[in-house]
Short mmCIF file of C-alpha atoms in Angstrom, two decimals:
data_model
loop_
_atom_site.label_atom_id
_atom_site.label_comp_id
_atom_site.label_asym_id
_atom_site.label_seq_id
_atom_site.Cartn_x
_atom_site.Cartn_y
_atom_site.Cartn_z
CA MET X 860 78.92 -4.85 -9.99
CA ARG X 861 78.27 -1.37 -8.63
CA SER X 862 78.84 0.26 -12.05
CA MET X 863 76.67 -2.23 -13.56
CA MET X 864 73.67 -1.67 -11.03
CA LYS X 865 74.12 2.27 -12.30
CA LEU X 866 73.65 1.08 -15.80
CA PHE X 867 70.20 -0.52 -15.20
CA LEU X 868 68.98 2.81 -13.46
CA ILE X 869 69.35 4.67 -17.11
CA PRO X 870 65.96 4.69 -18.63
CA ALA X 871 65.81 2.19 -21.82
CA PHE X 872 64.69 5.33 -23.79
CA CYS X 873 67.67 7.32 -23.20
CA ILE X 874 69.88 4.13 -23.91
CA ALA X 875 67.94 3.74 -27.27
CA ALA X 876 68.35 7.56 -28.42
CA LEU X 877 72.31 7.37 -27.44
CA LEU X 878 72.59 4.20 -29.44
CA VAL X 879 70.30 5.43 -32.75
CA GLY X 880 72.35 8.80 -32.86
CA HIS X 881 70.11 11.45 -31.25
CA VAL X 882 71.08 15.13 -31.09
CA ASP X 883 73.31 16.03 -28.24
CA ALA X 884 72.21 14.17 -25.15
CA ARG X 885 72.85 17.31 -22.88
CA LEU X 886 70.20 19.19 -24.27
CA PRO X 887 66.77 18.35 -22.54
CA PHE X 888 64.19 19.28 -25.00
CA THR X 889 63.67 17.95 -28.51
CA LEU X 890 61.05 18.16 -30.99
CA GLY X 891 61.09 15.71 -34.35
CA VAL X 892 59.20 16.05 -37.61
CA ARG X 893 59.20 13.27 -40.34
CA ASP X 894 58.36 13.30 -44.22
CA SER X 895 60.01 11.07 -47.22
CA ILE X 896 61.11 11.49 -50.72
CA MET X 897 61.78 9.33 -53.61
CA ILE X 898 64.96 10.01 -55.51
CA ALA X 899 67.05 8.53 -58.20
CA HIS X 900 70.48 8.66 -58.51
CA SER X 901 73.87 6.80 -59.29
CA PHE X 902 77.43 6.69 -57.94
CA HIS X 903 78.66 7.41 -61.40
CA ASN X 904 79.91 3.60 -61.57
CA HIS X 905 82.46 3.85 -58.74
CA PRO X 906 83.90 0.54 -58.24
CA SER X 907 83.40 0.72 -54.33
CA PHE X 908 79.52 0.96 -54.65
CA GLY X 909 79.08 -2.45 -56.83
CA PRO X 910 75.86 -2.96 -58.36
CA ALA X 911 74.70 0.25 -56.67
CA GLY X 912 77.17 2.20 -58.92
CA GLY X 913 74.73 2.58 -61.63
CA MET X 914 71.35 4.39 -62.03
CA HIS X 915 68.85 3.45 -59.19
CA GLY X 916 66.16 4.64 -57.02
CA ALA X 917 65.79 5.27 -53.20
CA THR X 918 62.64 6.12 -50.93
CA TYR X 919 64.05 7.74 -47.86
CA THR X 920 62.29 8.72 -44.64
CA CYS X 921 63.71 11.62 -43.20
CA ASP X 922 63.49 12.44 -39.62
CA VAL X 923 64.55 15.98 -38.24
CA GLU X 924 64.94 16.54 -34.62
CA PHE X 925 65.36 19.93 -33.12
CA ALA X 926 67.16 20.09 -29.50
CA CYS X 927 67.23 23.08 -27.12
CA GLU X 928 68.21 23.81 -23.75
CA GLU X 929 65.24 26.13 -22.59
CA LEU X 930 61.79 25.98 -24.21
CA ASP X 931 60.67 29.29 -25.73
CA SER X 932 59.41 31.75 -23.19
CA ASP X 933 56.15 32.69 -25.09
CA ALA X 934 55.00 29.58 -26.74
CA ASN X 935 56.54 27.00 -24.29
CA TRP X 936 57.81 24.75 -27.11
CA VAL X 937 61.09 23.83 -28.97
CA ILE X 938 59.96 25.11 -32.52
CA ASP X 939 56.53 25.53 -33.92
CA ILE X 940 56.02 22.01 -34.99
CA GLY X 941 53.87 23.32 -38.33
CA LYS X 942 56.90 25.58 -38.99
CA ALA X 943 59.54 22.87 -38.67
CA SER X 944 56.96 20.59 -40.75
CA ASP X 945 56.81 23.19 -43.58
CA ILE X 946 60.68 23.91 -43.60
CA LEU X 947 61.39 20.21 -43.96
CA SER X 948 58.90 20.01 -46.78
CA GLU X 949 59.94 23.14 -48.70
CA ILE X 950 63.90 21.60 -48.51
CA LEU X 951 62.87 18.02 -49.60
CA ALA X 952 60.72 19.43 -52.38
CA LYS X 953 64.10 20.25 -54.08
CA TYR X 954 65.10 16.62 -54.18
CA ASN X 955 61.68 14.75 -54.01
CA LEU X 956 61.18 12.85 -57.47
CA LYS X 957 64.16 14.03 -59.14
CA ASN X 958 67.62 12.57 -60.28
CA LEU X 959 70.31 13.69 -57.83
CA ASP X 960 72.80 13.31 -60.69
CA GLU X 961 71.02 16.26 -62.60
CA ILE X 962 71.11 18.35 -59.50
CA PHE X 963 74.79 17.71 -58.03
CA GLY X 964 76.59 16.54 -61.58
CA ASP X 965 78.84 13.96 -62.05
CA ASP X 966 81.70 14.79 -59.57
CA ILE X 967 79.59 14.36 -56.60
CA LEU X 968 78.86 11.03 -54.96
CA THR X 969 75.29 11.48 -53.59
CA THR X 970 75.48 9.16 -50.79
CA THR X 971 72.86 8.95 -47.67
CA GLU X 972 75.59 10.65 -45.55
CA PHE X 973 75.97 13.59 -48.06
CA MET X 974 72.41 13.98 -48.45
CA CYS X 975 71.88 14.43 -44.67
CA ARG X 976 74.26 17.20 -44.48
CA GLU X 977 72.78 19.00 -47.79
CA ILE X 978 69.18 18.59 -46.07
CA CYS X 979 70.39 19.57 -42.68
CA GLN X 980 72.19 22.71 -43.97
CA GLY X 981 69.16 23.61 -46.20
CA ILE X 982 67.35 23.48 -43.03
CA ALA X 983 69.29 25.30 -40.98
CA GLU X 984 69.30 28.19 -43.61
CA LYS X 985 65.76 28.44 -43.31
CA VAL X 986 65.42 28.04 -39.33
CA ARG X 987 67.91 31.15 -39.14
CA GLU X 988 65.59 33.14 -41.86
CA GLN X 989 62.17 31.83 -40.61
CA VAL X 990 62.60 31.03 -36.64
CA PRO X 991 65.41 33.48 -35.58
CA ASP X 992 64.68 32.83 -31.88
CA PHE X 993 65.62 29.21 -32.10
CA HIS X 994 69.01 28.28 -30.80
CA GLY X 995 70.08 24.90 -30.39
CA ASP X 996 70.89 21.69 -32.24
CA LEU X 997 69.47 20.20 -35.44
CA CYS X 998 70.16 16.33 -36.57
CA VAL X 999 68.67 15.11 -39.78
CA LYS X 1000 68.32 11.48 -40.27
CA LEU X 1001 67.79 9.52 -43.50
CA TRP X 1002 66.36 6.08 -43.13
CA GLU X 1003 67.18 3.76 -46.47
CA SER X 1004 65.39 1.10 -44.71
CA HIS X 1005 64.32 0.04 -41.25
CA LYS X 1006 67.81 -1.64 -40.90
CA ALA X 1007 69.93 1.24 -42.31
CA TRP X 1008 70.46 5.06 -41.84
CA ALA X 1009 73.02 8.00 -41.76
CA SER X 1010 72.66 11.29 -39.79
CA TYR X 1011 74.25 14.70 -39.89
CA GLN X 1012 73.91 17.21 -36.77
CA GLN X 1013 74.65 20.76 -36.44
CA SER X 1014 74.04 23.81 -34.21
CA ILE X 1015 72.20 26.76 -35.22
#
């Protein structure tokens, strides 16, 4: 009974964050930005994907969350929200309104999980170049719908 009592003392938003797949729960500060892309792709008629194996379109909502241990000492923020939004837009522009089969070729299954990693690594590279003082975690979450999503996270 005591362990159950402790569970109720955890704020609901913290439990929801853990269930949805936030970046490292040990880092206290986060900043998130959101954008969307429309893509076309196929899974090259791979039998595991059934009817989705053929060419189809998708609209992804892309959430990016930056997390860090301490706020920037000069600006008192995780990362400049404008810069974070610009970097996300720049990376997504490589895929928006494009056929991913033409970008990645016939050997790559451009699953939502795969695209999370590609987008996350692209953002991480830009953050290293443009915001070298940011040190923390980055999580990219692609929403296929309000019911389904995938994510990928890494440290910068």
